[in-house]
Amino acid sequence: MSARANSLLLGLAALIIAAPLILNPTGQFGGTDDAASEVVTSSHPAYEKWTGPLWQPSKEMEGLLFALQAAFGAGLLGYVIGRRHGRSGK
Amino acid sequence: MHIMEGFLPAGHALAWTCVSAPFVVLGARSMKRILAERPEARLNIAASAGFTFVLSALKLPSVSGSCSHPTGTALGAMQFGPGIMAVIGAIVLLFQALLLAHGGLSTLGANIFSMAIAGPWVAFGVWKLAGRLGAPAALAVFLSAFLGDLSTYLVTSFQLALAFPDAQSGFGGAFAKFAGIFAITQLPLAVAEGLVTVVVMNALQARNVQVEGAKA
């Protein structure tokens, strides 16, 4: 597929991700994991959590670790695509 | 799609761990075999792992007003079969459980089953089926990533509904409730993941790099 088709697809994906922020600017945008946990707690108030996380990062640390995870993944992916591109250019 | 630590009864947590463990072991064997037979696959496996690392770290907004993340597991499943994604997905989920308190060790088996086993198997099945039906490669890639992503979240809803059936409406009602949270949020994100996966698959396949099972 052409570079133009690729840009079009990426643009469309970006639009899908950006749309909620424009359509629903006052939205909470909390996590679905938390929403599901809340449903469990409210529908089964008798359920007792029998274990908890060993370690809970602070909000800032969580941001750092998520960024590291994404950076590591993007680095790997970029390296491979870059190598392919470089090799084929010869 | 993470089920948080402690949010599955011990019996369920143990059962999902037992179900998932063999897939991870067989996946590790499959990865070893692929690497022995085709050492050049190393790079594309790394790229597939990278893709899953990135996508599962991105919490994206959705029209439902909440956030969720794509899974990125279809890319590797299409190229190398679903087995290797059990291993890669397990590594990602372990990282998130230990360092981010997202998901947990007790729920690791259940989370591996939804994201690293069910999703990739659906993605692989859709990819093969679409290819057999003669769908264009780009469409096959899109459908595979889209349905693989969505199925992960439906399985999570299934797992939670099984553990926490509704007092009145039972399993069905609980499933509808959890799917309402997960699947509705996920729908647009799964479309976006499908589109991005088509682009990345193109980039990996470009310049005559043969991808197993690919037509284009």
mmCIF file of C-alpha atoms in Angstrom:
data_model
loop_
_atom_site.group_PDB
_atom_site.id
_atom_site.type_symbol
_atom_site.label_atom_id
_atom_site.label_comp_id
_atom_site.label_asym_id
_atom_site.label_seq_id
_atom_site.Cartn_x
_atom_site.Cartn_y
_atom_site.Cartn_z
ATOM 1 C CA MET A 1 0.000 0.000 0.000
ATOM 2 C CA SER A 2 1.085 3.490 -0.716
ATOM 3 C CA ALA A 3 2.418 6.005 1.761
ATOM 4 C CA ARG A 4 -0.734 8.004 1.140
ATOM 5 C CA ALA A 5 -3.002 5.142 2.175
ATOM 6 C CA ASN A 6 -0.899 4.669 5.304
ATOM 7 C CA SER A 7 -1.193 8.335 6.276
ATOM 8 C CA LEU A 8 -4.909 8.177 5.640
ATOM 9 C CA LEU A 9 -5.332 5.177 7.949
ATOM 10 C CA LEU A 10 -3.210 6.744 10.690
ATOM 11 C CA GLY A 11 -5.116 10.008 10.375
ATOM 12 C CA LEU A 12 -8.404 8.174 10.689
ATOM 13 C CA ALA A 13 -7.156 6.343 13.797
ATOM 14 C CA ALA A 14 -6.035 9.646 15.338
ATOM 15 C CA LEU A 15 -9.457 11.109 14.591
ATOM 16 C CA ILE A 16 -11.214 8.206 16.333
ATOM 17 C CA ILE A 17 -9.047 8.719 19.420
ATOM 18 C CA ALA A 18 -9.413 12.502 19.441
ATOM 19 C CA ALA A 19 -13.164 12.542 18.772
ATOM 20 C CA PRO A 20 -14.306 11.713 22.334
ATOM 21 C CA LEU A 21 -12.312 14.629 23.730
ATOM 22 C CA ILE A 22 -14.086 16.991 21.336
ATOM 23 C CA LEU A 23 -17.556 15.428 21.542
ATOM 24 C CA ASN A 24 -17.496 14.996 25.291
ATOM 25 C CA PRO A 25 -15.141 17.627 26.726
ATOM 26 C CA THR A 26 -16.535 17.301 30.242
ATOM 27 C CA GLY A 27 -16.135 13.512 30.364
ATOM 28 C CA GLN A 28 -14.377 11.911 33.310
ATOM 29 C CA PHE A 29 -12.322 9.489 31.217
ATOM 30 C CA GLY A 30 -11.640 7.190 34.146
ATOM 31 C CA GLY A 31 -10.357 3.672 33.522
ATOM 32 C CA THR A 32 -12.701 0.822 32.646
ATOM 33 C CA ASP A 33 -10.770 -1.419 35.045
ATOM 34 C CA ASP A 34 -11.831 0.813 37.912
ATOM 35 C CA ALA A 35 -15.402 1.026 36.614
ATOM 36 C CA ALA A 36 -15.641 -2.784 36.559
ATOM 37 C CA SER A 37 -14.200 -3.038 40.059
ATOM 38 C CA GLU A 38 -16.810 -0.559 41.258
ATOM 39 C CA VAL A 39 -19.596 -2.663 39.744
ATOM 40 C CA VAL A 40 -18.279 -5.696 41.606
ATOM 41 C CA THR A 41 -18.097 -3.790 44.884
ATOM 42 C CA SER A 42 -21.620 -2.399 44.531
ATOM 43 C CA SER A 43 -23.338 -5.579 43.290
ATOM 44 C CA HIS A 44 -21.486 -7.882 45.696
ATOM 45 C CA PRO A 45 -20.895 -5.800 48.826
ATOM 46 C CA ALA A 46 -20.212 -8.958 50.797
ATOM 47 C CA TYR A 47 -17.254 -9.909 48.622
ATOM 48 C CA GLU A 48 -14.006 -9.409 50.431
ATOM 49 C CA LYS A 49 -10.837 -8.792 48.481
ATOM 50 C CA TRP A 50 -8.537 -11.550 49.621
ATOM 51 C CA THR A 51 -5.306 -10.095 48.318
ATOM 52 C CA GLY A 52 -3.925 -6.749 47.250
ATOM 53 C CA PRO A 53 -1.081 -5.478 45.084
ATOM 54 C CA LEU A 54 2.404 -5.953 46.519
ATOM 55 C CA TRP A 55 3.283 -2.431 45.589
ATOM 56 C CA GLN A 56 1.269 0.549 44.433
ATOM 57 C CA PRO A 57 3.091 3.322 42.575
ATOM 58 C CA SER A 58 2.074 6.940 43.110
ATOM 59 C CA LYS A 59 0.256 8.714 40.250
ATOM 60 C CA GLU A 60 3.505 10.303 39.058
ATOM 61 C CA MET A 61 5.441 7.058 39.234
ATOM 62 C CA GLU A 62 2.653 5.312 37.383
ATOM 63 C CA GLY A 63 2.983 7.850 34.579
ATOM 64 C CA LEU A 64 6.725 7.258 34.462
ATOM 65 C CA LEU A 65 6.398 3.481 34.297
ATOM 66 C CA PHE A 66 3.695 3.590 31.614
ATOM 67 C CA ALA A 67 5.898 5.936 29.611
ATOM 68 C CA LEU A 68 8.831 3.552 30.005
ATOM 69 C CA GLN A 69 6.708 0.640 28.836
ATOM 70 C CA ALA A 70 5.570 2.565 25.765
ATOM 71 C CA ALA A 71 9.067 3.876 25.035
ATOM 72 C CA PHE A 72 10.556 0.394 25.218
ATOM 73 C CA GLY A 73 7.906 -0.971 22.859
ATOM 74 C CA ALA A 74 8.147 1.907 20.416
ATOM 75 C CA GLY A 75 11.936 1.617 20.433
ATOM 76 C CA LEU A 76 11.823 -2.059 19.510
ATOM 77 C CA LEU A 77 9.222 -1.531 16.798
ATOM 78 C CA GLY A 78 11.019 1.504 15.375
ATOM 79 C CA TYR A 79 14.353 -0.321 15.343
ATOM 80 C CA VAL A 80 12.974 -3.213 13.301
ATOM 81 C CA ILE A 81 11.087 -1.039 10.810
ATOM 82 C CA GLY A 82 14.112 1.243 10.470
ATOM 83 C CA ARG A 83 16.403 -1.707 9.802
ATOM 84 C CA ARG A 84 14.086 -3.077 7.128
ATOM 85 C CA HIS A 85 13.904 0.300 5.517
ATOM 86 C CA GLY A 86 17.655 0.795 5.627
ATOM 87 C CA ARG A 87 18.419 -2.607 4.163
ATOM 88 C CA SER A 88 15.968 -2.215 1.302
ATOM 89 C CA GLY A 89 17.371 1.197 0.428
ATOM 90 C CA LYS A 90 20.687 -0.287 -0.670
ATOM 91 C CA MET B 1 -9.225 -5.216 30.591
ATOM 92 C CA HIS B 2 -7.198 -6.003 33.637
ATOM 93 C CA ILE B 3 -9.075 -7.665 36.408
ATOM 94 C CA MET B 4 -7.579 -5.965 39.418
ATOM 95 C CA GLU B 5 -5.704 -7.776 42.148
ATOM 96 C CA GLY B 6 -8.086 -9.476 44.548
ATOM 97 C CA PHE B 7 -11.130 -8.998 42.334
ATOM 98 C CA LEU B 8 -11.515 -12.675 41.497
ATOM 99 C CA PRO B 9 -12.404 -15.250 44.135
ATOM 100 C CA ALA B 10 -9.445 -17.512 44.893
ATOM 101 C CA GLY B 11 -11.022 -20.528 43.181
ATOM 102 C CA HIS B 12 -11.588 -18.622 39.943
ATOM 103 C CA ALA B 13 -8.113 -17.115 40.058
ATOM 104 C CA LEU B 14 -6.577 -20.551 40.473
ATOM 105 C CA ALA B 15 -8.738 -22.099 37.740
ATOM 106 C CA TRP B 16 -7.783 -19.426 35.173
ATOM 107 C CA THR B 17 -4.139 -19.841 36.100
ATOM 108 C CA CYS B 18 -4.395 -23.577 35.432
ATOM 109 C CA VAL B 19 -6.125 -22.930 32.097
ATOM 110 C CA SER B 20 -3.542 -20.373 30.977
ATOM 111 C CA ALA B 21 -0.337 -22.085 32.103
ATOM 112 C CA PRO B 22 -0.208 -24.762 29.369
ATOM 113 C CA PHE B 23 -0.742 -22.132 26.645
ATOM 114 C CA VAL B 24 2.226 -20.141 27.934
ATOM 115 C CA VAL B 25 4.435 -23.258 28.108
ATOM 116 C CA LEU B 26 3.435 -24.400 24.611
ATOM 117 C CA GLY B 27 3.856 -20.825 23.380
ATOM 118 C CA ALA B 28 7.417 -20.729 24.700
ATOM 119 C CA ARG B 29 8.148 -23.986 22.866
ATOM 120 C CA SER B 30 6.606 -22.658 19.689
ATOM 121 C CA MET B 31 8.711 -19.512 19.938
ATOM 122 C CA LYS B 32 11.859 -21.565 20.484
ATOM 123 C CA ARG B 33 11.062 -23.687 17.443
ATOM 124 C CA ILE B 34 10.358 -20.670 15.220
ATOM 125 C CA LEU B 35 13.642 -19.059 16.289
ATOM 126 C CA ALA B 36 15.584 -22.269 15.623
ATOM 127 C CA GLU B 37 14.072 -22.795 12.177
ATOM 128 C CA ARG B 38 14.038 -19.187 11.057
ATOM 129 C CA PRO B 39 16.522 -17.058 12.982
ATOM 130 C CA GLU B 40 15.543 -14.091 10.797
ATOM 131 C CA ALA B 41 12.099 -14.169 12.438
ATOM 132 C CA ARG B 42 13.802 -12.686 15.505
ATOM 133 C CA LEU B 43 13.306 -9.159 14.268
ATOM 134 C CA ASN B 44 9.616 -9.457 13.492
ATOM 135 C CA ILE B 45 8.957 -11.202 16.789
ATOM 136 C CA ALA B 46 10.699 -8.315 18.535
ATOM 137 C CA ALA B 47 8.579 -5.854 16.569
ATOM 138 C CA SER B 48 5.404 -7.720 17.539
ATOM 139 C CA ALA B 49 6.433 -7.651 21.186
ATOM 140 C CA GLY B 50 7.208 -3.943 20.902
ATOM 141 C CA PHE B 51 3.787 -3.300 19.391
ATOM 142 C CA THR B 52 2.050 -5.042 22.293
ATOM 143 C CA PHE B 53 4.191 -3.144 24.805
ATOM 144 C CA VAL B 54 3.278 0.208 23.259
ATOM 145 C CA LEU B 55 -0.409 -0.375 22.668
ATOM 146 C CA SER B 56 -1.142 -1.904 26.056
ATOM 147 C CA ALA B 57 0.519 1.102 27.718
ATOM 148 C CA LEU B 58 -1.702 3.607 25.926
ATOM 149 C CA LYS B 59 -4.843 4.419 27.817
ATOM 150 C CA LEU B 60 -7.029 6.086 25.245
ATOM 151 C CA PRO B 61 -10.271 8.036 25.628
ATOM 152 C CA SER B 62 -13.427 6.571 24.169
ATOM 153 C CA VAL B 63 -16.893 7.861 23.312
ATOM 154 C CA SER B 64 -18.315 6.226 26.439
ATOM 155 C CA GLY B 65 -16.444 8.804 28.530
ATOM 156 C CA SER B 66 -13.978 6.340 29.971
ATOM 157 C CA CYS B 67 -10.519 5.165 29.006
ATOM 158 C CA SER B 68 -9.205 1.830 27.911
ATOM 159 C CA HIS B 69 -6.220 0.471 26.063
ATOM 160 C CA PRO B 70 -5.780 -1.572 22.893
ATOM 161 C CA THR B 71 -3.908 -4.875 23.101
ATOM 162 C CA GLY B 72 -1.726 -5.109 19.996
ATOM 163 C CA THR B 73 -1.643 -8.902 20.140
ATOM 164 C CA ALA B 74 -2.963 -9.534 16.617
ATOM 165 C CA LEU B 75 0.215 -8.412 14.847
ATOM 166 C CA GLY B 76 2.331 -11.244 16.231
ATOM 167 C CA ALA B 77 -0.498 -13.789 16.054
ATOM 168 C CA MET B 78 -0.956 -13.203 12.316
ATOM 169 C CA GLN B 79 2.735 -13.570 11.554
ATOM 170 C CA PHE B 80 3.763 -16.390 13.861
ATOM 171 C CA GLY B 81 0.585 -17.989 15.154
ATOM 172 C CA PRO B 82 -1.155 -17.302 18.446
ATOM 173 C CA GLY B 83 1.293 -19.339 20.565
ATOM 174 C CA ILE B 84 4.054 -16.779 20.854
ATOM 175 C CA MET B 85 1.622 -14.089 21.954
ATOM 176 C CA ALA B 86 0.830 -16.097 25.105
ATOM 177 C CA VAL B 87 4.473 -15.629 26.098
ATOM 178 C CA ILE B 88 4.781 -11.994 25.029
ATOM 179 C CA GLY B 89 1.422 -11.075 26.554
ATOM 180 C CA ALA B 90 2.334 -12.816 29.802
ATOM 181 C CA ILE B 91 5.529 -10.745 30.027
ATOM 182 C CA VAL B 92 3.629 -7.489 29.449
ATOM 183 C CA LEU B 93 0.967 -8.418 32.002
ATOM 184 C CA LEU B 94 3.563 -9.484 34.561
ATOM 185 C CA PHE B 95 5.356 -6.163 34.141
ATOM 186 C CA GLN B 96 2.103 -4.284 34.674
ATOM 187 C CA ALA B 97 1.066 -6.392 37.659
ATOM 188 C CA LEU B 98 4.393 -6.087 39.462
ATOM 189 C CA LEU B 99 5.361 -2.499 38.723
ATOM 190 C CA LEU B 100 2.116 -0.687 37.985
ATOM 191 C CA ALA B 101 -0.411 -2.474 40.207
ATOM 192 C CA HIS B 102 -2.482 -2.910 37.050
ATOM 193 C CA GLY B 103 -3.980 -6.339 37.152
ATOM 194 C CA GLY B 104 -2.365 -8.542 39.725
ATOM 195 C CA LEU B 105 -0.537 -11.761 40.421
ATOM 196 C CA SER B 106 -3.666 -13.591 41.580
ATOM 197 C CA THR B 107 -5.578 -12.442 38.490
ATOM 198 C CA LEU B 108 -2.600 -12.927 36.149
ATOM 199 C CA GLY B 109 -3.933 -16.231 34.818
ATOM 200 C CA ALA B 110 -7.316 -14.725 33.980
ATOM 201 C CA ASN B 111 -5.747 -11.657 32.371
ATOM 202 C CA ILE B 112 -3.323 -13.802 30.363
ATOM 203 C CA PHE B 113 -6.270 -15.841 29.145
ATOM 204 C CA SER B 114 -8.207 -12.816 27.874
ATOM 205 C CA MET B 115 -5.369 -10.732 26.421
ATOM 206 C CA ALA B 116 -2.624 -13.202 25.547
ATOM 207 C CA ILE B 117 -4.617 -16.316 24.587
ATOM 208 C CA ALA B 118 -8.225 -15.595 23.573
ATOM 209 C CA GLY B 119 -7.442 -12.365 21.697
ATOM 210 C CA PRO B 120 -4.541 -13.802 19.674
ATOM 211 C CA TRP B 121 -6.448 -17.022 18.865
ATOM 212 C CA VAL B 122 -9.436 -15.047 17.592
ATOM 213 C CA ALA B 123 -7.098 -12.754 15.646
ATOM 214 C CA PHE B 124 -5.319 -15.756 14.118
ATOM 215 C CA GLY B 125 -8.578 -17.511 13.261
ATOM 216 C CA VAL B 126 -10.061 -14.419 11.631
ATOM 217 C CA TRP B 127 -6.825 -13.845 9.683
ATOM 218 C CA LYS B 128 -6.814 -17.399 8.337
ATOM 219 C CA LEU B 129 -10.526 -17.388 7.571
ATOM 220 C CA ALA B 130 -10.437 -14.028 5.824
ATOM 221 C CA GLY B 131 -7.483 -15.218 3.761
ATOM 222 C CA ARG B 132 -9.320 -18.381 2.766
ATOM 223 C CA LEU B 133 -12.394 -16.381 1.781
ATOM 224 C CA GLY B 134 -10.197 -14.299 -0.480
ATOM 225 C CA ALA B 135 -10.390 -11.029 1.421
ATOM 226 C CA PRO B 136 -7.785 -8.426 0.471
ATOM 227 C CA ALA B 137 -4.770 -8.552 2.805
ATOM 228 C CA ALA B 138 -5.430 -5.124 4.321
ATOM 229 C CA LEU B 139 -9.027 -6.031 5.153
ATOM 230 C CA ALA B 140 -7.949 -9.350 6.659
ATOM 231 C CA VAL B 141 -5.387 -7.585 8.870
ATOM 232 C CA PHE B 142 -7.947 -5.009 9.960
ATOM 233 C CA LEU B 143 -10.617 -7.568 10.852
ATOM 234 C CA SER B 144 -8.109 -9.739 12.675
ATOM 235 C CA ALA B 145 -6.850 -6.894 14.876
ATOM 236 C CA PHE B 146 -10.325 -5.435 15.399
ATOM 237 C CA LEU B 147 -11.967 -8.707 16.462
ATOM 238 C CA GLY B 148 -8.919 -9.880 18.414
ATOM 239 C CA ASP B 149 -8.994 -6.692 20.464
ATOM 240 C CA LEU B 150 -12.740 -6.824 21.025
ATOM 241 C CA SER B 151 -12.757 -10.503 21.985
ATOM 242 C CA THR B 152 -10.225 -9.847 24.742
ATOM 243 C CA TYR B 153 -12.673 -7.480 26.399
ATOM 244 C CA LEU B 154 -15.626 -9.816 25.938
ATOM 245 C CA VAL B 155 -13.643 -12.581 27.630
ATOM 246 C CA THR B 156 -12.843 -10.258 30.548
ATOM 247 C CA SER B 157 -16.580 -9.515 30.849
ATOM 248 C CA PHE B 158 -17.270 -13.265 30.742
ATOM 249 C CA GLN B 159 -14.706 -13.934 33.472
ATOM 250 C CA LEU B 160 -16.133 -11.260 35.766
ATOM 251 C CA ALA B 161 -19.738 -12.322 35.119
ATOM 252 C CA LEU B 162 -18.811 -15.917 35.934
ATOM 253 C CA ALA B 163 -17.324 -14.843 39.255
ATOM 254 C CA PHE B 164 -19.944 -12.218 40.082
ATOM 255 C CA PRO B 165 -23.339 -13.194 38.628
ATOM 256 C CA ASP B 166 -26.127 -10.716 39.163
ATOM 257 C CA ALA B 167 -28.440 -11.391 42.114
ATOM 258 C CA GLN B 168 -31.560 -11.163 39.913
ATOM 259 C CA SER B 169 -30.509 -11.688 36.324
ATOM 260 C CA GLY B 170 -27.685 -14.141 37.010
ATOM 261 C CA PHE B 171 -24.769 -14.674 34.658
ATOM 262 C CA GLY B 172 -26.468 -13.108 31.627
ATOM 263 C CA GLY B 173 -27.319 -9.881 33.392
ATOM 264 C CA ALA B 174 -23.849 -9.558 34.864
ATOM 265 C CA PHE B 175 -22.250 -10.285 31.488
ATOM 266 C CA ALA B 176 -24.370 -7.569 29.852
ATOM 267 C CA LYS B 177 -23.329 -5.145 32.586
ATOM 268 C CA PHE B 178 -19.600 -5.848 32.315
ATOM 269 C CA ALA B 179 -19.681 -5.978 28.521
ATOM 270 C CA GLY B 180 -21.498 -2.636 28.642
ATOM 271 C CA ILE B 181 -18.489 -1.193 30.436
ATOM 272 C CA PHE B 182 -15.719 -2.898 28.502
ATOM 273 C CA ALA B 183 -17.001 -3.616 25.002
ATOM 274 C CA ILE B 184 -18.726 -0.279 24.371
ATOM 275 C CA THR B 185 -15.627 1.640 25.402
ATOM 276 C CA GLN B 186 -13.495 -0.723 23.373
ATOM 277 C CA LEU B 187 -15.441 -0.595 20.106
ATOM 278 C CA PRO B 188 -13.921 2.615 18.678
ATOM 279 C CA LEU B 189 -10.517 1.771 20.154
ATOM 280 C CA ALA B 190 -10.602 -1.611 18.441
ATOM 281 C CA VAL B 191 -11.320 0.112 15.124
ATOM 282 C CA ALA B 192 -8.330 2.404 15.709
ATOM 283 C CA GLU B 193 -6.164 -0.592 16.597
ATOM 284 C CA GLY B 194 -7.275 -2.317 13.399
ATOM 285 C CA LEU B 195 -6.242 0.678 11.298
ATOM 286 C CA VAL B 196 -2.855 1.092 12.989
ATOM 287 C CA THR B 197 -2.161 -2.639 12.714
ATOM 288 C CA VAL B 198 -2.706 -2.469 8.938
ATOM 289 C CA VAL B 199 -0.086 0.292 8.711
ATOM 290 C CA VAL B 200 2.457 -1.519 10.910
ATOM 291 C CA MET B 201 1.917 -4.811 9.086
ATOM 292 C CA ASN B 202 2.590 -2.942 5.844
ATOM 293 C CA ALA B 203 5.750 -1.444 7.255
ATOM 294 C CA LEU B 204 6.994 -4.847 8.425
ATOM 295 C CA GLN B 205 6.067 -6.587 5.212
ATOM 296 C CA ALA B 206 7.322 -3.908 2.872
ATOM 297 C CA ARG B 207 10.231 -4.616 0.570
ATOM 298 C CA ASN B 208 9.692 -8.283 -0.008
ATOM 299 C CA VAL B 209 9.852 -9.540 3.511
ATOM 300 C CA GLN B 210 7.734 -12.628 3.323
ATOM 301 C CA VAL B 211 5.217 -12.962 6.085
ATOM 302 C CA GLU B 212 3.791 -16.363 6.743
ATOM 303 C CA GLY B 213 0.256 -16.719 5.473
ATOM 304 C CA ALA B 214 0.201 -13.257 3.937
ATOM 305 C CA LYS B 215 -1.089 -12.894 0.437
ATOM 306 C CA ALA B 216 -0.002 -9.433 -0.509
#
